[in-house]
Amino acid sequence: LADQMITITAKDIDITWPTASKASGTYGDKWSDIVKYSGGSAVLNGTNVDGTFAIKNASDVPDVSEHYQFVFKSTDGKYTVESPAYGAELRKKALTITAASASKRYDGTALTKNEYTANGLVNNDTIDSVTVTGTVTNVADTATNNTASNAVIKHGDAVKTANYDITYVPGTLTITKATLTIKAKDKTITYGEEPANDGVTYTGLANGEDGATVVTGLTYEYNYQQFGNVGEYVITPKGA
């Protein structure tokens, strides 16, 4: 008699997957907190198969676009079966990025502040980059917005920006007035002459600026009148 080859194939296990009573959460939650479930059974040849149902990767924090799965593992170790993927309602995490504010006294140079603060990051995510734009030079430009935008958020090398609902809050860049002292120069005249002056000196000009350009409408006030007595009198620059 010739030998015969007999092939035995494993019979598929019939699984009824658990029912999820909850499948919603916010980015930063683990699958174990997002999905709550009950029930589930496994049957082979009409006989219940002992085992456990669990959420696949239950301790993971999913992206808002991900789906979840169940896993059945038989007690005897013969069967490990994964369910189809199921949708969950995953909300983006609120994140506020605030551009820094800054101020300085006028010195003729631009004020910038490329800094920001962030409130709402989860899952040990970090901000890889943020664009902060804003510049102000003159007092007339005060209350200029310092604006943050284009944040890139990462977890390790993985980009996680899409998991956040980002609100950008502007900062304020302010230039305050500098102190400028204008002093009349001493002037000597001869008795009988009209009041006169030799101009002024400026203390506090910034960035090499010229006093005659910065200050306009300068006039002079004297407490001396022509033909006044010989003595010392005050010259007061006004109108700057």
Short mmCIF file of C-alpha atoms in Angstrom, two decimals:
data_model
loop_
_atom_site.label_atom_id
_atom_site.label_comp_id
_atom_site.label_asym_id
_atom_site.label_seq_id
_atom_site.Cartn_x
_atom_site.Cartn_y
_atom_site.Cartn_z
CA LEU A 1 0.00 0.00 0.00
CA ALA A 2 1.23 3.46 -0.84
CA ASP A 3 1.69 6.06 1.90
CA GLN A 4 -0.97 8.78 1.94
CA MET A 5 -0.46 12.46 2.96
CA ILE A 6 -3.19 13.91 5.15
CA THR A 7 -3.37 17.71 5.54
CA ILE A 8 -5.13 19.19 8.56
CA THR A 9 -5.98 22.91 8.49
CA ALA A 10 -6.80 24.99 11.52
CA LYS A 11 -10.43 25.90 11.91
CA ASP A 12 -11.25 29.57 12.11
CA ILE A 13 -12.34 30.81 15.50
CA ASP A 14 -15.67 32.62 15.54
CA ILE A 15 -15.37 35.88 17.48
CA THR A 16 -18.04 38.35 18.54
CA TRP A 17 -16.17 41.54 19.34
CA PRO A 18 -16.95 43.64 22.42
CA THR A 19 -19.37 46.55 22.25
CA ALA A 20 -17.91 49.98 22.97
CA SER A 21 -20.02 52.07 25.33
CA LYS A 22 -17.66 54.99 24.88
CA ALA A 23 -15.20 55.82 22.10
CA SER A 24 -14.35 59.49 22.48
CA GLY A 25 -11.69 61.67 24.00
CA THR A 26 -9.22 64.47 23.49
CA TYR A 27 -5.71 64.27 22.16
CA GLY A 28 -3.46 63.40 25.06
CA ASP A 29 -5.79 60.65 26.33
CA LYS A 30 -4.72 57.01 26.11
CA TRP A 31 -6.79 54.43 24.23
CA SER A 32 -7.60 52.85 27.59
CA ASP A 33 -9.30 56.13 28.64
CA ILE A 34 -10.93 56.77 25.28
CA VAL A 35 -12.60 53.39 24.73
CA LYS A 36 -14.82 51.69 27.30
CA TYR A 37 -16.33 48.35 26.31
CA SER A 38 -18.07 45.20 27.49
CA GLY A 39 -18.96 41.75 26.19
CA GLY A 40 -17.22 39.73 23.52
CA SER A 41 -16.97 35.98 22.97
CA ALA A 42 -14.91 33.43 21.07
CA VAL A 43 -16.32 30.09 19.86
CA LEU A 44 -14.61 27.14 18.21
CA ASN A 45 -16.61 24.11 17.01
CA GLY A 46 -19.54 25.24 19.11
CA THR A 47 -17.46 25.53 22.27
CA ASN A 48 -16.52 28.75 24.01
CA VAL A 49 -12.82 29.52 23.95
CA ASP A 50 -11.39 30.94 27.15
CA GLY A 51 -9.40 34.10 26.71
CA THR A 52 -9.31 37.85 27.17
CA PHE A 53 -10.31 40.86 25.13
CA ALA A 54 -8.25 44.04 25.28
CA ILE A 55 -7.72 47.26 23.37
CA LYS A 56 -4.71 47.04 21.09
CA ASN A 57 -1.91 49.34 22.28
CA ALA A 58 -4.10 50.47 25.15
CA SER A 59 -1.41 52.67 26.70
CA ASP A 60 -0.73 54.58 23.48
CA VAL A 61 -1.83 58.18 22.96
CA PRO A 62 -3.42 58.19 19.48
CA ASP A 63 -3.44 60.94 16.90
CA VAL A 64 -6.89 62.39 16.25
CA SER A 65 -7.02 60.60 12.89
CA GLU A 66 -6.37 57.11 14.27
CA HIS A 67 -8.75 54.15 14.78
CA TYR A 68 -8.79 51.56 17.52
CA GLN A 69 -8.83 47.76 17.51
CA PHE A 70 -9.58 44.98 19.93
CA VAL A 71 -7.33 41.97 20.43
CA PHE A 72 -8.46 38.52 21.59
CA LYS A 73 -5.91 36.19 23.14
CA SER A 74 -6.89 32.64 24.07
CA THR A 75 -5.80 31.35 27.44
CA ASP A 76 -4.01 28.40 25.88
CA GLY A 77 -1.95 30.73 23.68
CA LYS A 78 -3.14 29.18 20.42
CA TYR A 79 -5.12 32.16 19.18
CA THR A 80 -4.32 35.87 18.91
CA VAL A 81 -6.84 37.68 16.76
CA GLU A 82 -7.22 41.39 15.98
CA SER A 83 -10.53 43.05 15.23
CA PRO A 84 -11.29 45.38 12.36
CA ALA A 85 -10.46 49.06 12.93
CA TYR A 86 -13.18 51.17 14.55
CA GLY A 87 -13.61 54.92 14.47
CA ALA A 88 -13.50 57.10 17.57
CA GLU A 89 -14.41 60.72 18.20
CA LEU A 90 -11.03 62.26 18.96
CA ARG A 91 -10.95 65.99 19.58
CA LYS A 92 -7.97 68.26 19.10
CA LYS A 93 -6.25 69.57 22.22
CA ALA A 94 -6.54 73.31 22.82
CA LEU A 95 -3.17 75.05 22.75
CA THR A 96 -2.45 78.74 23.29
CA ILE A 97 0.75 80.28 21.97
CA THR A 98 1.39 83.83 23.15
CA ALA A 99 3.99 86.06 21.54
CA ALA A 100 6.18 87.93 24.01
CA SER A 101 5.69 91.59 24.84
CA ALA A 102 8.58 94.01 25.31
CA SER A 103 9.31 97.70 25.74
CA LYS A 104 12.31 99.99 25.80
CA ARG A 105 13.16 103.67 25.80
CA TYR A 106 13.65 105.20 22.37
CA ASP A 107 17.24 104.82 21.17
CA GLY A 108 16.75 104.97 17.41
CA THR A 109 17.09 101.21 16.88
CA ALA A 110 14.39 98.62 16.24
CA LEU A 111 12.83 96.59 19.04
CA THR A 112 12.06 92.93 18.31
CA LYS A 113 11.22 90.04 20.63
CA ASN A 114 11.39 86.59 19.03
CA GLU A 115 10.01 84.73 22.04
CA TYR A 116 6.72 83.09 23.05
CA THR A 117 5.04 80.97 25.69
CA ALA A 118 2.87 77.91 25.12
CA ASN A 119 0.08 76.55 27.32
CA GLY A 120 -1.64 73.23 26.62
CA LEU A 121 1.00 70.82 25.36
CA VAL A 122 0.44 67.16 26.33
CA ASN A 123 2.07 63.76 25.86
CA ASN A 124 5.57 65.24 26.27
CA ASP A 125 5.15 67.00 22.92
CA THR A 126 7.41 69.95 22.26
CA ILE A 127 7.27 72.99 20.01
CA ASP A 128 9.86 72.57 17.30
CA SER A 129 9.43 76.07 15.88
CA VAL A 130 7.20 79.14 15.91
CA THR A 131 7.42 82.19 13.68
CA VAL A 132 7.31 85.43 15.68
CA THR A 133 7.19 88.68 13.73
CA GLY A 134 7.01 92.26 14.92
CA THR A 135 9.27 95.30 15.00
CA VAL A 136 8.94 98.85 16.28
CA THR A 137 11.40 101.75 16.27
CA ASN A 138 9.56 104.99 17.04
CA VAL A 139 7.25 106.15 19.80
CA ALA A 140 4.59 106.79 17.18
CA ASP A 141 4.57 103.04 16.42
CA THR A 142 3.72 101.91 19.95
CA ALA A 143 1.20 99.17 20.59
CA THR A 144 2.48 97.30 17.56
CA ASN A 145 1.52 93.63 17.64
CA ASN A 146 4.20 91.00 18.07
CA THR A 147 2.59 88.09 16.23
CA ALA A 148 3.15 84.32 16.53
CA SER A 149 2.21 81.88 13.76
CA ASN A 150 3.12 78.66 11.94
CA ALA A 151 3.85 76.48 14.96
CA VAL A 152 5.35 73.04 14.37
CA ILE A 153 4.82 70.56 17.21
CA LYS A 154 6.70 67.29 17.52
CA HIS A 155 6.92 64.18 19.65
CA GLY A 156 10.44 63.01 19.02
CA ASP A 157 10.74 63.12 15.25
CA ALA A 158 7.00 62.71 14.64
CA VAL A 159 5.04 65.85 13.74
CA LYS A 160 1.98 66.27 15.97
CA THR A 161 0.74 69.72 14.95
CA ALA A 162 -2.55 68.41 13.50
CA ASN A 163 -3.57 67.17 16.96
CA TYR A 164 -3.83 70.71 18.34
CA ASP A 165 -6.38 73.49 17.99
CA ILE A 166 -3.98 76.43 18.23
CA THR A 167 -4.91 79.93 19.33
CA TYR A 168 -2.28 82.59 18.72
CA VAL A 169 -2.25 85.58 21.09
CA PRO A 170 -0.21 88.63 20.03
CA GLY A 171 2.18 90.46 22.29
CA THR A 172 2.83 94.21 22.28
CA LEU A 173 6.02 96.04 21.39
CA THR A 174 6.27 99.51 22.92
CA ILE A 175 8.76 102.36 22.57
CA THR A 176 8.66 104.94 25.34
CA LYS A 177 9.95 108.48 24.98
CA ALA A 178 13.61 109.17 25.65
CA THR A 179 14.64 112.11 27.84
CA LEU A 180 16.09 114.99 25.81
CA THR A 181 17.52 118.02 27.58
CA ILE A 182 17.75 121.28 25.63
CA LYS A 183 19.92 123.97 27.25
CA ALA A 184 20.40 127.50 25.95
CA LYS A 185 24.00 128.49 25.42
CA ASP A 186 25.38 131.42 27.37
CA LYS A 187 25.34 134.71 25.45
CA THR A 188 27.02 138.03 26.16
CA ILE A 189 25.58 141.29 24.79
CA THR A 190 26.40 144.95 25.30
CA TYR A 191 24.15 147.34 27.13
CA GLY A 192 21.47 148.65 24.82
CA GLU A 193 21.41 145.64 22.49
CA GLU A 194 18.28 143.61 21.89
CA PRO A 195 18.03 140.21 23.57
CA ALA A 196 19.88 137.55 21.57
CA ASN A 197 21.06 133.94 21.83
CA ASP A 198 23.78 131.61 20.56
CA GLY A 199 21.50 128.59 20.16
CA VAL A 200 21.24 125.49 22.36
CA THR A 201 22.96 122.26 23.26
CA TYR A 202 21.19 118.88 23.23
CA THR A 203 21.74 116.07 25.73
CA GLY A 204 20.09 112.69 25.18
CA LEU A 205 19.94 112.45 21.38
CA ALA A 206 19.97 108.83 20.21
CA ASN A 207 21.73 107.03 17.43
CA GLY A 208 23.66 110.04 16.12
CA GLU A 209 20.55 112.10 15.43
CA ASP A 210 20.81 115.85 14.81
CA GLY A 211 19.05 118.14 17.26
CA ALA A 212 18.07 120.66 14.61
CA THR A 213 16.30 117.89 12.70
CA VAL A 214 14.63 116.28 15.71
CA VAL A 215 13.50 119.52 17.35
CA THR A 216 11.41 121.98 15.32
CA GLY A 217 9.60 125.17 16.25
CA LEU A 218 12.19 126.19 18.85
CA THR A 219 11.78 129.73 20.22
CA TYR A 220 13.47 131.71 22.99
CA GLU A 221 12.10 133.59 25.95
CA TYR A 222 14.16 136.24 27.78
CA ASN A 223 13.64 137.88 31.15
CA TYR A 224 15.68 140.83 29.83
CA GLN A 225 14.48 143.79 27.82
CA GLN A 226 16.54 146.15 25.67
CA PHE A 227 18.20 148.86 27.76
CA GLY A 228 17.84 146.77 30.86
CA ASN A 229 20.41 147.12 33.62
CA VAL A 230 23.74 145.35 33.37
CA GLY A 231 23.59 141.89 34.95
CA GLU A 232 22.80 138.23 34.36
CA TYR A 233 19.54 137.17 32.77
CA VAL A 234 17.93 133.89 31.78
CA ILE A 235 17.49 132.62 28.22
CA THR A 236 14.78 129.96 28.06
CA PRO A 237 14.33 127.76 24.96
CA LYS A 238 10.68 126.93 24.38
CA GLY A 239 8.28 125.28 21.98
CA ALA A 240 10.21 122.04 21.30
#
